[in-house]
């Protein structure tokens, strides 16, 4: 009854059209059209929808969707959540349709201000409407069993968040980063993976690096050239590069970070590792980046974890 992977994000954004053109022309996702309720769906692969944009003043993440492989695993997980004292609500037909899933439950994140969705049965459009990348080499995104990508949650209570993700959601600890960022300031990050092993689907830090609920979302390309091509498109279109090209020591991701139209960052990367739990040992890394990821001073406050 483990979570299979991280399958979707619901973002509440002030400017849906700006997001759609950023996601399509710069990131290389496929953008749908604006629905009657003002929402818009973004695709990254054969799934009918991976990011749902809702018009919302928050300009922030509203919900993250955790995918289950079978309906029985989903219901067993929900039974366990309830037994652990978590308030769980089953989503109605309208919400399920909007997220294009067959069964969906929700609970609030205890310290992050967003909602967790637990679902089964995403609408796969690959057979009747193949994914068409909006830009890049055409190779698309590394998703499939690994899920959509990863995100870093900004928490009001680091210990409570770590305990919830580890003990209640039963996400698996990947590793830690403990970095001295000033003589009197150390930050710690905990990274979590799901059953299918993307190095992390979720990370959380001890020091809030942003006023948003997430410091960044991450999408991974299948080809390294797509990172460089995306970097060029970001610079040419005048988007703010928050951190330059670099490499993380733990997930070994080659990536850069660009500011989204909502203010939080999007990491675009290549080469993140997949964890095999039978071979894996948990370590603590002393730095977030082993080279690069230079912070651009004009956006110092926005540096993602
Ligand atoms: Fe990241």
Short mmCIF file of C-alpha atoms and ligand atoms in Angstrom, two decimals:
data_model
loop_
_atom_site.label_atom_id
_atom_site.label_comp_id
_atom_site.label_asym_id
_atom_site.label_seq_id
_atom_site.Cartn_x
_atom_site.Cartn_y
_atom_site.Cartn_z
CA UNK A 1 0.00 0.00 0.00
CA UNK A 2 2.92 2.34 -0.69
CA UNK A 3 2.74 5.50 -2.75
CA UNK A 4 3.87 4.69 -6.29
CA UNK A 5 5.05 8.16 -7.31
CA UNK A 6 4.28 11.87 -7.38
CA UNK A 7 1.84 12.25 -10.26
CA UNK A 8 0.48 15.80 -10.46
CA UNK A 9 0.56 19.35 -9.17
CA UNK A 10 -2.34 21.77 -8.87
CA UNK A 11 -1.04 25.33 -8.99
CA UNK A 12 -3.11 28.38 -8.11
CA UNK A 13 -1.77 31.10 -10.39
CA UNK A 14 -2.60 34.76 -10.93
CA UNK A 15 -1.86 34.71 -14.68
CA UNK A 16 -2.91 31.43 -16.31
CA UNK A 17 -2.00 32.63 -19.82
CA UNK A 18 1.52 33.70 -18.78
CA UNK A 19 1.99 30.27 -17.18
CA UNK A 20 0.70 28.45 -20.27
CA UNK A 21 3.12 30.23 -22.58
CA UNK A 22 6.03 29.79 -20.11
CA UNK A 23 5.26 26.06 -19.79
CA UNK A 24 4.77 25.53 -23.53
CA UNK A 25 7.28 27.78 -25.24
CA UNK A 26 10.05 27.82 -22.62
CA UNK A 27 9.77 24.55 -20.68
CA UNK A 28 8.48 22.44 -23.57
CA UNK A 29 5.29 21.12 -22.00
CA UNK A 30 2.04 20.85 -23.98
CA UNK A 31 -0.60 23.40 -23.02
CA UNK A 32 -4.33 22.82 -23.41
CA UNK A 33 -6.81 25.64 -23.77
CA UNK A 34 -8.46 27.74 -21.09
CA UNK A 35 -11.61 25.98 -19.79
CA UNK A 36 -14.89 27.70 -18.86
CA UNK A 37 -13.78 27.88 -15.20
CA UNK A 38 -10.51 29.57 -16.19
CA UNK A 39 -8.38 26.46 -15.57
CA UNK A 40 -5.80 25.09 -17.98
CA UNK A 41 -4.12 21.67 -18.20
CA UNK A 42 -0.44 21.09 -18.97
CA UNK A 43 0.94 17.80 -20.26
CA UNK A 44 4.45 16.38 -19.90
CA UNK A 45 3.91 12.87 -21.27
CA UNK A 46 1.17 10.38 -22.14
CA UNK A 47 -0.96 11.44 -19.17
CA UNK A 48 -3.89 13.62 -20.19
CA UNK A 49 -2.82 16.16 -17.60
CA UNK A 50 0.15 16.61 -15.25
CA UNK A 51 -0.17 20.18 -14.02
CA UNK A 52 -3.56 21.80 -13.45
CA UNK A 53 -3.43 25.61 -13.43
CA UNK A 54 -6.29 27.25 -11.54
CA UNK A 55 -6.85 31.01 -11.49
CA UNK A 56 -6.01 31.97 -7.91
CA UNK A 57 -4.53 34.97 -6.12
CA UNK A 58 -2.06 32.85 -4.11
CA UNK A 59 0.38 32.26 -6.98
CA UNK A 60 1.44 29.10 -5.19
CA UNK A 61 1.13 25.34 -5.02
CA UNK A 62 -2.35 24.21 -3.90
CA UNK A 63 -2.18 20.43 -4.11
CA UNK A 64 0.23 17.59 -4.90
CA UNK A 65 -1.08 14.29 -6.22
CA UNK A 66 0.37 10.94 -5.08
CA UNK A 67 -0.33 8.04 -7.41
CA UNK A 68 -1.21 4.48 -6.43
CA UNK A 69 -0.74 1.43 -8.65
CA UNK A 70 -4.04 -0.25 -7.77
CA UNK A 71 -7.37 0.79 -6.22
CA UNK A 72 -6.79 -1.69 -3.37
CA UNK A 73 -3.45 -0.16 -2.46
CA UNK A 74 -5.08 3.28 -2.45
CA UNK A 75 -7.89 2.24 -0.11
CA UNK A 76 -5.50 0.32 2.19
CA UNK A 77 -3.33 3.45 2.42
CA UNK A 78 -6.37 5.64 3.20
CA UNK A 79 -7.47 3.20 5.92
CA UNK A 80 -4.01 3.46 7.48
CA UNK A 81 -4.03 7.28 7.26
CA UNK A 82 -7.36 7.40 9.08
CA UNK A 83 -6.09 4.96 11.71
CA UNK A 84 -3.12 7.31 12.25
CA UNK A 85 -5.61 10.08 13.09
CA UNK A 86 -5.32 12.03 9.82
CA UNK A 87 -8.47 13.83 8.66
CA UNK A 88 -9.14 12.42 5.17
CA UNK A 89 -11.84 13.50 2.75
CA UNK A 90 -12.94 11.74 -0.42
CA UNK A 91 -13.09 14.04 -3.45
CA UNK A 92 -16.37 14.35 -5.35
CA UNK A 93 -17.01 13.84 -9.03
CA UNK A 94 -16.23 17.41 -10.11
CA UNK A 95 -12.80 17.41 -8.46
CA UNK A 96 -11.98 13.96 -9.83
CA UNK A 97 -12.99 15.05 -13.33
CA UNK A 98 -10.97 18.23 -13.06
CA UNK A 99 -7.87 16.20 -12.08
CA UNK A 100 -8.71 13.47 -14.60
CA UNK A 101 -8.45 10.61 -12.07
CA UNK A 102 -10.90 7.86 -11.11
CA UNK A 103 -10.62 7.86 -7.31
CA UNK A 104 -9.20 10.62 -5.10
CA UNK A 105 -8.78 11.36 -1.39
CA UNK A 106 -7.34 14.47 0.27
CA UNK A 107 -5.64 15.48 3.48
CA UNK A 108 -4.06 18.75 4.55
CA UNK A 109 -0.29 19.02 4.88
CA UNK A 110 0.34 19.56 8.62
CA UNK A 111 2.77 22.48 8.24
CA UNK A 112 2.99 23.36 4.56
CA UNK A 113 -0.30 25.10 3.75
CA UNK A 114 -1.07 22.86 0.75
CA UNK A 115 -3.13 19.70 0.25
CA UNK A 116 -2.10 16.12 -0.51
CA UNK A 117 -4.17 14.17 -3.02
CA UNK A 118 -3.99 10.36 -3.14
CA UNK A 119 -5.35 8.91 -6.34
CA UNK A 120 -5.74 5.97 -8.64
CA UNK A 121 -6.61 5.76 -12.34
CA UNK A 122 -5.18 8.76 -14.17
CA UNK A 123 -6.49 9.40 -17.67
CA UNK A 124 -3.85 8.23 -20.13
CA UNK A 125 -4.18 9.98 -23.45
CA UNK A 126 -1.15 8.40 -25.08
CA UNK A 127 -3.21 6.08 -27.28
CA UNK A 128 -5.53 8.63 -28.81
CA UNK A 129 -3.54 11.83 -28.43
CA UNK A 130 0.25 11.42 -28.14
CA UNK A 131 2.21 14.03 -26.17
CA UNK A 132 3.66 16.80 -28.32
CA UNK A 133 6.50 18.73 -26.63
CA UNK A 134 6.18 22.48 -27.01
CA UNK A 135 9.92 23.03 -27.50
CA UNK A 136 13.27 21.27 -27.30
CA UNK A 137 14.69 18.22 -29.05
CA UNK A 138 11.37 16.38 -28.91
CA UNK A 139 12.66 13.74 -26.48
CA UNK A 140 10.43 15.04 -23.70
CA UNK A 141 10.46 14.46 -19.95
CA UNK A 142 11.67 11.62 -17.72
CA UNK A 143 8.39 10.56 -16.12
CA UNK A 144 6.71 7.13 -16.46
CA UNK A 145 7.03 4.98 -13.32
CA UNK A 146 9.21 7.67 -11.70
CA UNK A 147 6.33 10.14 -11.70
CA UNK A 148 6.22 13.78 -12.73
CA UNK A 149 9.23 15.23 -10.88
CA UNK A 150 9.98 16.60 -7.43
CA UNK A 151 9.23 19.60 -5.26
CA UNK A 152 10.58 21.20 -2.12
CA UNK A 153 7.99 22.03 0.53
CA UNK A 154 8.43 25.11 2.71
CA UNK A 155 7.41 24.18 6.22
CA UNK A 156 6.53 26.11 9.37
CA UNK A 157 7.66 23.12 11.45
CA UNK A 158 10.55 21.08 10.06
CA UNK A 159 10.46 18.27 12.64
CA UNK A 160 6.70 17.83 12.28
CA UNK A 161 6.94 17.76 8.48
CA UNK A 162 9.74 15.18 8.46
CA UNK A 163 7.79 13.00 10.90
CA UNK A 164 4.60 13.27 8.80
CA UNK A 165 6.29 12.40 5.49
CA UNK A 166 8.34 9.56 7.00
CA UNK A 167 5.97 8.00 9.54
CA UNK A 168 2.49 8.84 8.23
CA UNK A 169 2.85 9.02 4.43
CA UNK A 170 5.65 6.44 4.78
CA UNK A 171 7.85 8.07 2.17
CA UNK A 172 11.38 6.64 2.25
CA UNK A 173 14.27 8.81 3.43
CA UNK A 174 16.85 9.16 0.62
CA UNK A 175 19.50 11.24 2.38
CA UNK A 176 20.19 14.54 4.11
CA UNK A 177 22.09 17.71 3.24
CA UNK A 178 23.51 19.73 6.12
CA UNK A 179 25.23 22.90 4.89
CA UNK A 180 26.76 25.80 6.78
CA UNK A 181 25.49 28.81 4.86
CA UNK A 182 26.87 31.43 7.31
CA UNK A 183 29.16 31.16 10.36
CA UNK A 184 26.13 30.98 12.64
CA UNK A 185 23.61 29.43 10.25
CA UNK A 186 23.27 25.81 9.20
CA UNK A 187 20.48 24.42 7.07
CA UNK A 188 19.32 20.84 6.91
CA UNK A 189 17.26 19.23 4.17
CA UNK A 190 15.62 15.81 4.21
CA UNK A 191 14.93 14.08 0.88
CA UNK A 192 12.21 11.45 0.35
CA UNK A 193 11.54 8.92 -2.39
CA UNK A 194 8.61 6.68 -3.27
CA UNK A 195 8.52 3.02 -4.24
CA UNK A 196 9.59 3.57 -7.85
CA UNK A 197 12.80 5.30 -6.70
CA UNK A 198 13.27 8.73 -8.26
CA UNK A 199 15.97 10.04 -5.89
CA UNK A 200 13.45 12.40 -4.35
CA UNK A 201 9.86 13.30 -5.07
CA UNK A 202 9.74 15.61 -2.06
CA UNK A 203 12.29 17.42 0.07
CA UNK A 204 11.83 19.68 3.05
CA UNK A 205 14.25 22.11 4.72
CA UNK A 206 14.85 23.38 8.23
CA UNK A 207 15.06 27.01 7.15
CA UNK A 208 12.31 28.61 5.09
CA UNK A 209 13.94 29.88 1.90
CA UNK A 210 10.81 31.50 0.54
CA UNK A 211 7.49 33.00 1.56
CA UNK A 212 5.82 30.54 -0.83
CA UNK A 213 4.69 26.97 0.00
CA UNK A 214 7.31 25.59 -2.36
CA UNK A 215 10.82 26.78 -3.16
CA UNK A 216 10.81 24.94 -6.45
CA UNK A 217 9.29 22.24 -8.61
CA UNK A 218 11.56 20.06 -10.76
CA UNK A 219 11.04 18.53 -14.20
CA UNK A 220 13.66 16.25 -15.71
CA UNK A 221 14.41 16.01 -19.42
CA UNK A 222 15.35 12.76 -21.11
CA UNK A 223 18.24 14.44 -22.95
CA UNK A 224 20.99 16.62 -21.54
CA UNK A 225 20.81 18.91 -24.58
CA UNK A 226 17.26 19.83 -23.57
CA UNK A 227 18.61 21.43 -20.38
CA UNK A 228 20.91 23.65 -22.44
CA UNK A 229 18.23 24.44 -25.00
CA UNK A 230 15.79 25.34 -22.21
CA UNK A 231 18.46 27.56 -20.62
CA UNK A 232 18.85 29.42 -23.93
CA UNK A 233 15.07 29.85 -24.27
CA UNK A 234 14.82 31.21 -20.71
CA UNK A 235 17.57 33.76 -21.29
CA UNK A 236 16.24 34.82 -24.71
CA UNK A 237 12.68 35.22 -23.41
CA UNK A 238 13.97 37.36 -20.51
CA UNK A 239 13.04 34.97 -17.69
CA UNK A 240 15.03 35.31 -14.47
CA UNK A 241 17.61 32.59 -13.95
CA UNK A 242 17.56 32.07 -10.18
CA UNK A 243 20.50 29.65 -10.10
CA UNK A 244 22.88 28.95 -12.98
CA UNK A 245 23.77 25.50 -14.31
CA UNK A 246 25.17 23.18 -11.69
CA UNK A 247 25.15 19.69 -10.20
CA UNK A 248 23.66 18.30 -6.97
CA UNK A 249 25.74 15.75 -5.03
CA UNK A 250 22.83 13.63 -3.82
CA UNK A 251 20.50 13.11 -6.79
CA UNK A 252 23.39 13.92 -9.19
CA UNK A 253 21.07 16.16 -11.18
CA UNK A 254 22.57 18.52 -13.76
CA UNK A 255 20.22 21.48 -13.73
CA UNK A 256 19.42 25.17 -13.53
CA UNK A 257 16.59 27.09 -11.85
CA UNK A 258 14.31 29.63 -13.52
CA UNK A 259 11.74 31.86 -11.86
CA UNK A 260 8.17 30.91 -12.83
CA UNK A 261 5.43 33.49 -13.44
CA UNK A 262 4.30 32.74 -9.85
CA UNK A 263 7.62 33.70 -8.26
CA UNK A 264 8.77 30.30 -7.03
CA UNK A 265 11.39 28.49 -9.10
CA UNK A 266 11.32 25.62 -11.58
CA UNK A 267 14.40 23.38 -11.72
CA UNK A 268 15.00 21.89 -15.16
CA UNK A 269 17.44 19.00 -15.09
CA UNK A 270 18.90 15.86 -16.50
CA UNK A 271 20.46 12.68 -15.12
CA UNK A 272 18.87 12.34 -11.66
CA UNK A 273 19.52 8.91 -10.17
CA UNK A 274 17.02 6.19 -9.29
CA UNK A 275 17.31 4.54 -5.88
CA UNK A 276 17.37 0.77 -5.48
CA UNK A 277 16.42 0.34 -1.81
CA UNK A 278 18.25 -2.99 -1.57
CA UNK A 279 21.57 -1.30 -2.38
CA UNK A 280 21.02 2.14 -0.87
CA UNK A 281 22.54 3.59 2.29
CA UNK A 282 21.47 6.92 3.75
CA UNK A 283 24.22 9.54 4.03
CA UNK A 284 24.49 13.24 4.86
CA UNK A 285 26.01 15.51 2.21
CA UNK A 286 27.78 18.72 3.31
CA UNK A 287 26.65 20.86 0.33
CA UNK A 288 23.61 21.36 -1.85
CA UNK A 289 25.70 21.65 -5.02
CA UNK A 290 29.09 20.16 -5.84
CA UNK A 291 29.62 22.71 -8.60
CA UNK A 292 27.70 25.58 -10.13
CA UNK A 293 24.14 26.57 -9.21
CA UNK A 294 25.57 30.03 -8.71
CA UNK A 295 23.03 32.27 -7.11
CA UNK A 296 22.07 35.32 -9.12
CA UNK A 297 22.26 38.15 -6.58
CA UNK A 298 19.25 40.06 -7.85
CA UNK A 299 17.06 37.19 -6.66
CA UNK A 300 19.00 36.27 -3.52
CA UNK A 301 15.84 35.85 -1.46
CA UNK A 302 14.50 33.29 -3.87
CA UNK A 303 17.37 30.80 -3.77
CA UNK A 304 15.71 27.38 -3.72
CA UNK A 305 16.95 24.60 -1.50
FE1 LIG B 1 15.48 20.15 -6.81
#
